[in-house]
Short mmCIF file of C-alpha atoms in Angstrom, two decimals:
data_model
loop_
_atom_site.label_atom_id
_atom_site.label_comp_id
_atom_site.label_asym_id
_atom_site.label_seq_id
_atom_site.Cartn_x
_atom_site.Cartn_y
_atom_site.Cartn_z
CA UNK A 1 24.18 5.83 13.72
CA UNK A 2 23.65 1.92 13.39
CA UNK A 3 19.61 1.44 12.24
CA UNK A 4 17.67 -1.64 11.31
CA UNK A 5 14.27 -1.14 9.62
CA UNK A 6 11.94 -4.03 9.72
CA UNK A 7 9.75 -3.89 6.86
CA UNK A 8 10.32 -2.67 3.30
CA UNK A 9 6.89 -0.94 2.58
CA UNK A 10 6.51 2.57 1.76
CA UNK A 11 7.31 3.71 5.35
CA UNK A 12 10.23 1.51 6.04
CA UNK A 13 11.70 2.20 2.59
CA UNK A 14 11.09 6.25 3.14
CA UNK A 15 12.60 5.95 6.62
CA UNK A 16 15.72 4.07 5.28
CA UNK A 17 16.30 6.26 2.50
CA UNK A 18 16.36 9.42 5.04
CA UNK A 19 18.77 7.88 7.38
CA UNK A 20 20.97 6.75 4.59
CA UNK A 21 21.01 10.29 3.53
CA UNK A 22 21.56 11.68 6.93
CA UNK A 23 24.75 9.39 7.15
CA UNK A 24 23.45 6.53 9.45
CA UNK A 25 24.28 3.01 8.36
CA UNK A 26 20.84 1.28 7.62
CA UNK A 27 19.96 -2.41 7.03
CA UNK A 28 16.57 -3.27 5.99
CA UNK A 29 15.09 -6.77 6.35
CA UNK A 30 11.65 -7.79 4.41
CA UNK A 31 10.10 -10.91 4.87
CA UNK A 32 8.55 -10.94 1.65
CA UNK A 33 10.47 -11.62 -1.31
CA UNK A 34 10.19 -8.03 -2.99
CA UNK A 35 10.07 -4.45 -1.63
CA UNK A 36 6.75 -2.65 -1.46
CA UNK A 37 4.25 -4.32 1.08
CA UNK A 38 0.81 -2.88 0.05
CA UNK A 39 2.36 -1.15 -2.97
CA UNK A 40 1.96 -4.39 -4.72
CA UNK A 41 1.72 -5.14 -8.27
CA UNK A 42 1.73 -8.91 -9.21
CA UNK A 43 2.64 -10.28 -12.69
CA UNK A 44 0.00 -11.61 -14.49
CA UNK A 45 -0.47 -12.69 -18.17
CA UNK A 46 2.92 -10.92 -18.75
CA UNK A 47 1.92 -7.79 -17.10
CA UNK A 48 1.94 -6.31 -13.93
CA UNK A 49 -1.45 -5.50 -12.11
CA UNK A 50 -1.85 -3.05 -9.08
CA UNK A 51 -3.64 -4.97 -6.46
CA UNK A 52 -2.66 -3.33 -3.15
CA UNK A 53 -3.09 0.48 -3.17
CA UNK A 54 -5.19 1.57 -6.18
CA UNK A 55 -3.25 5.11 -6.48
CA UNK A 56 -1.52 7.76 -4.46
CA UNK A 57 -2.57 10.97 -3.49
CA UNK A 58 0.54 14.04 -3.33
CA UNK A 59 -0.98 17.07 -1.35
CA UNK A 60 2.03 17.35 1.07
CA UNK A 61 5.14 19.38 -0.03
CA UNK A 62 7.49 16.93 0.82
CA UNK A 63 5.65 14.18 -0.76
CA UNK A 64 4.91 16.11 -3.80
CA UNK A 65 8.28 17.00 -4.32
CA UNK A 66 9.11 13.29 -4.71
CA UNK A 67 6.02 12.59 -6.76
CA UNK A 68 7.52 15.42 -9.22
CA UNK A 69 10.75 13.62 -9.23
CA UNK A 70 9.40 10.40 -10.05
CA UNK A 71 7.08 12.03 -12.83
CA UNK A 72 10.14 13.78 -14.46
CA UNK A 73 12.06 10.38 -14.64
CA UNK A 74 8.55 8.79 -15.99
CA UNK A 75 8.04 6.39 -13.02
CA UNK A 76 4.43 8.19 -12.09
CA UNK A 77 1.84 10.25 -13.60
CA UNK A 78 -1.00 12.27 -12.56
CA UNK A 79 -3.99 9.99 -13.45
CA UNK A 80 -7.44 11.55 -12.32
CA UNK A 81 -9.36 13.47 -9.93
CA UNK A 82 -12.78 12.14 -10.74
CA UNK A 83 -13.76 8.73 -9.79
CA UNK A 84 -17.43 7.25 -10.41
CA UNK A 85 -19.89 6.37 -7.60
CA UNK A 86 -22.02 3.42 -8.00
CA UNK A 87 -25.14 4.34 -7.38
CA UNK A 88 -24.72 7.88 -7.73
CA UNK A 89 -22.78 10.79 -9.30
CA UNK A 90 -19.19 10.86 -9.86
CA UNK A 91 -17.00 12.83 -7.20
CA UNK A 92 -14.36 14.88 -7.52
CA UNK A 93 -11.15 15.23 -5.54
CA UNK A 94 -7.53 15.29 -4.96
CA UNK A 95 -5.56 14.32 -8.00
CA UNK A 96 -4.88 10.66 -7.90
CA UNK A 97 -1.16 9.44 -9.29
CA UNK A 98 -0.39 5.92 -10.87
CA UNK A 99 2.72 4.63 -12.32
CA UNK A 100 3.30 2.98 -15.37
CA UNK A 101 5.58 0.30 -14.33
CA UNK A 102 2.96 -0.52 -11.51
CA UNK A 103 2.80 0.96 -7.93
CA UNK A 104 5.50 -1.33 -6.86
CA UNK A 105 7.96 0.14 -9.21
CA UNK A 106 7.74 3.08 -6.98
CA UNK A 107 8.88 1.24 -3.65
CA UNK A 108 11.59 -0.37 -5.97
CA UNK A 109 12.90 2.83 -6.86
CA UNK A 110 13.22 4.11 -3.29
CA UNK A 111 15.10 0.66 -2.24
CA UNK A 112 17.48 1.06 -4.84
CA UNK A 113 21.11 1.33 -3.51
CA UNK A 114 19.58 0.73 0.20
CA UNK A 115 20.88 -2.70 2.02
CA UNK A 116 17.86 -4.71 1.95
CA UNK A 117 17.50 -8.33 2.50
CA UNK A 118 14.75 -9.91 1.44
CA UNK A 119 12.75 -13.12 2.66
CA UNK A 120 14.25 -12.32 6.20
CA UNK A 121 11.78 -12.78 8.60
CA UNK A 122 12.77 -11.57 12.36
CA UNK A 123 11.37 -13.00 15.27
CA UNK A 124 12.16 -10.47 17.84
CA UNK A 125 13.50 -6.72 18.09
CA UNK A 126 17.24 -6.86 16.78
CA UNK A 127 19.75 -6.23 19.76
CA UNK A 128 22.65 -5.07 17.29
CA UNK A 129 21.68 -1.59 16.32
CA UNK A 130 21.35 1.61 17.97
CA UNK A 131 17.61 2.30 16.75
CA UNK A 132 15.01 -0.52 15.28
CA UNK A 133 12.03 0.83 13.02
CA UNK A 134 9.24 -1.61 12.97
CA UNK A 135 7.56 -0.24 9.59
CA UNK A 136 4.27 -2.37 9.36
CA UNK A 137 1.01 -2.90 10.84
CA UNK A 138 0.74 -2.94 14.57
CA UNK A 139 -0.46 -6.64 14.69
CA UNK A 140 2.46 -7.97 12.95
CA UNK A 141 4.93 -5.60 14.99
CA UNK A 142 3.67 -7.65 18.21
CA UNK A 143 5.41 -10.65 16.97
CA UNK A 144 8.72 -8.93 17.66
CA UNK A 145 7.71 -8.51 21.19
CA UNK A 146 8.59 -4.63 21.04
CA UNK A 147 8.98 -2.86 24.26
CA UNK A 148 5.77 -1.43 26.12
CA UNK A 149 4.92 1.77 24.59
CA UNK A 150 5.36 0.50 20.96
CA UNK A 151 3.16 -2.67 22.19
CA UNK A 152 0.74 -0.46 23.49
CA UNK A 153 0.53 1.54 20.28
CA UNK A 154 0.35 -1.44 18.17
CA UNK A 155 -2.33 -2.66 20.19
CA UNK A 156 -4.72 0.40 19.72
CA UNK A 157 -4.15 -0.01 16.06
CA UNK A 158 -7.54 -1.54 14.27
CA UNK A 159 -7.00 -3.04 11.13
CA UNK A 160 -9.64 -4.69 8.52
CA UNK A 161 -9.29 -7.18 5.98
CA UNK A 162 -10.14 -6.70 2.14
CA UNK A 163 -9.97 -9.47 -0.74
CA UNK A 164 -8.30 -7.95 -4.08
CA UNK A 165 -9.76 -9.46 -7.45
CA UNK A 166 -7.79 -9.23 -10.75
CA UNK A 167 -10.17 -9.52 -13.32
CA UNK A 168 -8.85 -10.16 -16.75
CA UNK A 169 -11.23 -10.06 -19.61
CA UNK A 170 -10.50 -11.00 -23.14
CA UNK A 171 -11.51 -7.43 -24.19
CA UNK A 172 -12.28 -4.11 -22.78
CA UNK A 173 -16.28 -3.86 -22.91
CA UNK A 174 -17.00 -1.68 -20.15
CA UNK A 175 -17.49 2.04 -20.70
CA UNK A 176 -15.07 4.86 -19.74
CA UNK A 177 -13.97 4.24 -16.09
CA UNK A 178 -10.90 5.36 -14.24
CA UNK A 179 -12.16 3.63 -11.11
CA UNK A 180 -15.24 3.66 -8.86
CA UNK A 181 -16.47 3.71 -5.25
CA UNK A 182 -19.08 1.39 -4.72
CA UNK A 183 -21.51 2.35 -2.16
CA UNK A 184 -23.52 -0.10 0.15
CA UNK A 185 -22.74 -3.30 -1.71
CA UNK A 186 -22.54 -6.49 0.18
CA UNK A 187 -19.37 -7.71 -1.81
CA UNK A 188 -17.45 -4.76 -3.29
CA UNK A 189 -15.89 -1.64 -2.17
CA UNK A 190 -13.96 -0.14 -5.17
CA UNK A 191 -13.34 -1.00 -8.96
CA UNK A 192 -10.63 0.02 -10.64
CA UNK A 193 -9.64 -0.12 -14.57
CA UNK A 194 -6.10 -1.03 -14.18
CA UNK A 195 -5.65 -0.56 -18.06
CA UNK A 196 -6.52 3.05 -17.69
CA UNK A 197 -4.25 3.46 -14.53
CA UNK A 198 -1.35 1.84 -16.41
CA UNK A 199 -2.07 3.52 -19.52
CA UNK A 200 -1.67 0.37 -21.50
CA UNK A 201 -5.33 -0.11 -21.97
CA UNK A 202 -5.27 -3.79 -21.08
CA UNK A 203 -8.74 -5.33 -20.13
CA UNK A 204 -7.99 -5.57 -16.57
CA UNK A 205 -10.17 -4.56 -13.69
CA UNK A 206 -9.18 -4.86 -9.88
CA UNK A 207 -11.78 -4.98 -7.52
CA UNK A 208 -11.34 -4.67 -3.81
CA UNK A 209 -13.99 -6.35 -1.20
CA UNK A 210 -15.89 -4.75 1.78
CA UNK A 211 -14.19 -6.01 5.09
CA UNK A 212 -17.25 -7.88 5.98
CA UNK A 213 -17.11 -9.95 2.81
CA UNK A 214 -13.35 -10.53 3.44
CA UNK A 215 -13.25 -11.46 6.76
CA UNK A 216 -14.71 -14.83 6.87
CA UNK A 217 -13.11 -15.91 3.62
CA UNK A 218 -9.39 -15.17 4.60
CA UNK A 219 -8.41 -19.19 5.24
CA UNK A 220 -9.49 -19.49 1.57
CA UNK A 221 -9.29 -16.34 -0.63
CA UNK A 222 -9.15 -17.95 -4.09
CA UNK A 223 -12.69 -19.71 -3.38
CA UNK A 224 -14.28 -16.04 -3.40
CA UNK A 225 -13.04 -15.60 -7.03
CA UNK A 226 -16.44 -16.52 -8.24
CA UNK A 227 -18.28 -14.18 -6.37
CA UNK A 228 -16.07 -11.31 -6.83
CA UNK A 229 -16.24 -11.42 -10.51
CA UNK A 230 -19.84 -12.05 -10.60
CA UNK A 231 -20.31 -8.98 -8.16
CA UNK A 232 -17.98 -6.68 -10.62
CA UNK A 233 -19.89 -7.87 -13.83
CA UNK A 234 -23.05 -7.04 -12.12
CA UNK A 235 -21.92 -3.37 -11.05
CA UNK A 236 -20.75 -2.67 -14.27
CA UNK A 237 -23.35 -4.74 -16.53
CA UNK A 238 -20.74 -7.00 -18.26
CA UNK A 239 -21.37 -10.39 -19.47
CA UNK A 240 -17.82 -11.63 -20.26
CA UNK A 241 -16.27 -14.28 -17.83
CA UNK A 242 -12.91 -12.98 -16.68
CA UNK A 243 -9.83 -14.84 -15.38
CA UNK A 244 -9.56 -13.90 -11.76
CA UNK A 245 -6.53 -14.03 -9.19
CA UNK A 246 -7.71 -13.04 -5.82
CA UNK A 247 -4.98 -11.71 -3.11
CA UNK A 248 -5.45 -11.66 0.80
CA UNK A 249 -4.89 -8.71 2.66
CA UNK A 250 -5.37 -9.31 6.35
CA UNK A 251 -3.98 -6.10 7.45
CA UNK A 252 -5.59 -3.75 4.63
CA UNK A 253 -7.17 -0.88 6.01
CA UNK A 254 -6.00 1.03 9.37
CA UNK A 255 -8.31 3.05 11.34
CA UNK A 256 -6.94 6.91 11.09
CA UNK A 257 -4.52 7.87 13.82
CA UNK A 258 -3.31 11.04 15.40
CA UNK A 259 0.24 11.14 15.60
CA UNK A 260 3.46 10.37 13.50
CA UNK A 261 4.94 7.35 14.93
CA UNK A 262 5.35 5.54 18.45
CA UNK A 263 8.37 5.22 20.01
CA UNK A 264 10.05 3.58 23.33
CA UNK A 265 13.65 4.05 24.04
CA UNK A 266 15.66 2.61 20.57
CA UNK A 267 12.67 1.17 19.26
CA UNK A 268 10.03 2.87 16.60
CA UNK A 269 6.83 2.04 15.23
CA UNK A 270 5.82 3.62 11.74
CA UNK A 271 3.00 3.28 9.04
CA UNK A 272 0.05 4.23 7.55
CA UNK A 273 -2.14 3.93 10.50
CA UNK A 274 -0.39 6.98 11.76
CA UNK A 275 -2.62 9.42 10.08
CA UNK A 276 -5.41 9.12 6.95
CA UNK A 277 -4.54 5.76 5.48
CA UNK A 278 -2.50 6.78 2.46
CA UNK A 279 0.64 5.76 0.83
CA UNK A 280 1.64 9.37 1.35
CA UNK A 281 1.04 8.87 5.29
CA UNK A 282 2.87 5.87 5.31
CA UNK A 283 5.96 7.78 3.45
CA UNK A 284 5.35 10.94 5.87
CA UNK A 285 5.75 8.27 8.97
CA UNK A 286 8.74 6.78 7.89
CA UNK A 287 10.19 9.95 7.05
CA UNK A 288 9.39 11.86 10.54
CA UNK A 289 10.60 8.50 12.22
CA UNK A 290 14.11 8.97 10.42
CA UNK A 291 14.37 12.94 11.27
CA UNK A 292 13.72 12.06 14.72
CA UNK A 293 16.36 9.66 14.99
CA UNK A 294 18.96 11.68 13.25
CA UNK A 295 17.99 14.46 15.49
CA UNK A 296 18.69 12.41 18.68
CA UNK A 297 21.73 11.17 17.09
CA UNK A 298 22.65 14.97 16.68
CA UNK A 299 22.12 15.66 20.09
CA UNK A 300 24.20 13.02 21.82
#
């Protein structure tokens, strides 16, 4: 089997690794300069801050096995099962995992040994492959003019935007905080202590905006830096002024879907819109597509 995977986020890399393990010849094209997609870490002031996914949950047996393998190699660690709520009482849920080297380091680990071409933006579905996997948000997949059933599935996806603000302070001046959900706020949805989840105690907070705040500011996200920092300080009662970096996520939050992937002939669509929007969901979607492609190959 000759397979092209378009997109080197967690779904695309999971798919490519499983395909390669099954004996397929796999090429991965990624339009960005690095792998990872929304499993993103950006180097600021000499360290990497996680500005995409805040953490990952591993309650599926197959993904949990991968998490434990990362843990054994020091790439990931269980972080916390409790997050603050503003206003309200802390909430306890599943264990959230973090990565000492930044979450993108996990994507880099998945990409190791694969044939990945970066800064490679395709404008159409490749013709020179037995199967093509579009591992990306539906609106982006539509730019490649996929076949009807995949296009219909892509159009059915509903995505919300988010602005992520990395706030770097001179010193840590907030009480112990893993992270927090911010309820009914006009600007913020979450705040995470990046120094806590990374384990280096850096004075860095990463906040994610509400979709409503992000939507009219996508054209110039940097202009929202002051409002985002002021909102973080207001929620946490801080007075120091941080250095702020703002990143735009046009397709940040999909509405949950009810299947693992979509397909039409030799073209497949995968990603975290197929299920609860999680890192784990994206991995499972890409893995399921790979298994389905390999099964088809065996049947031929």
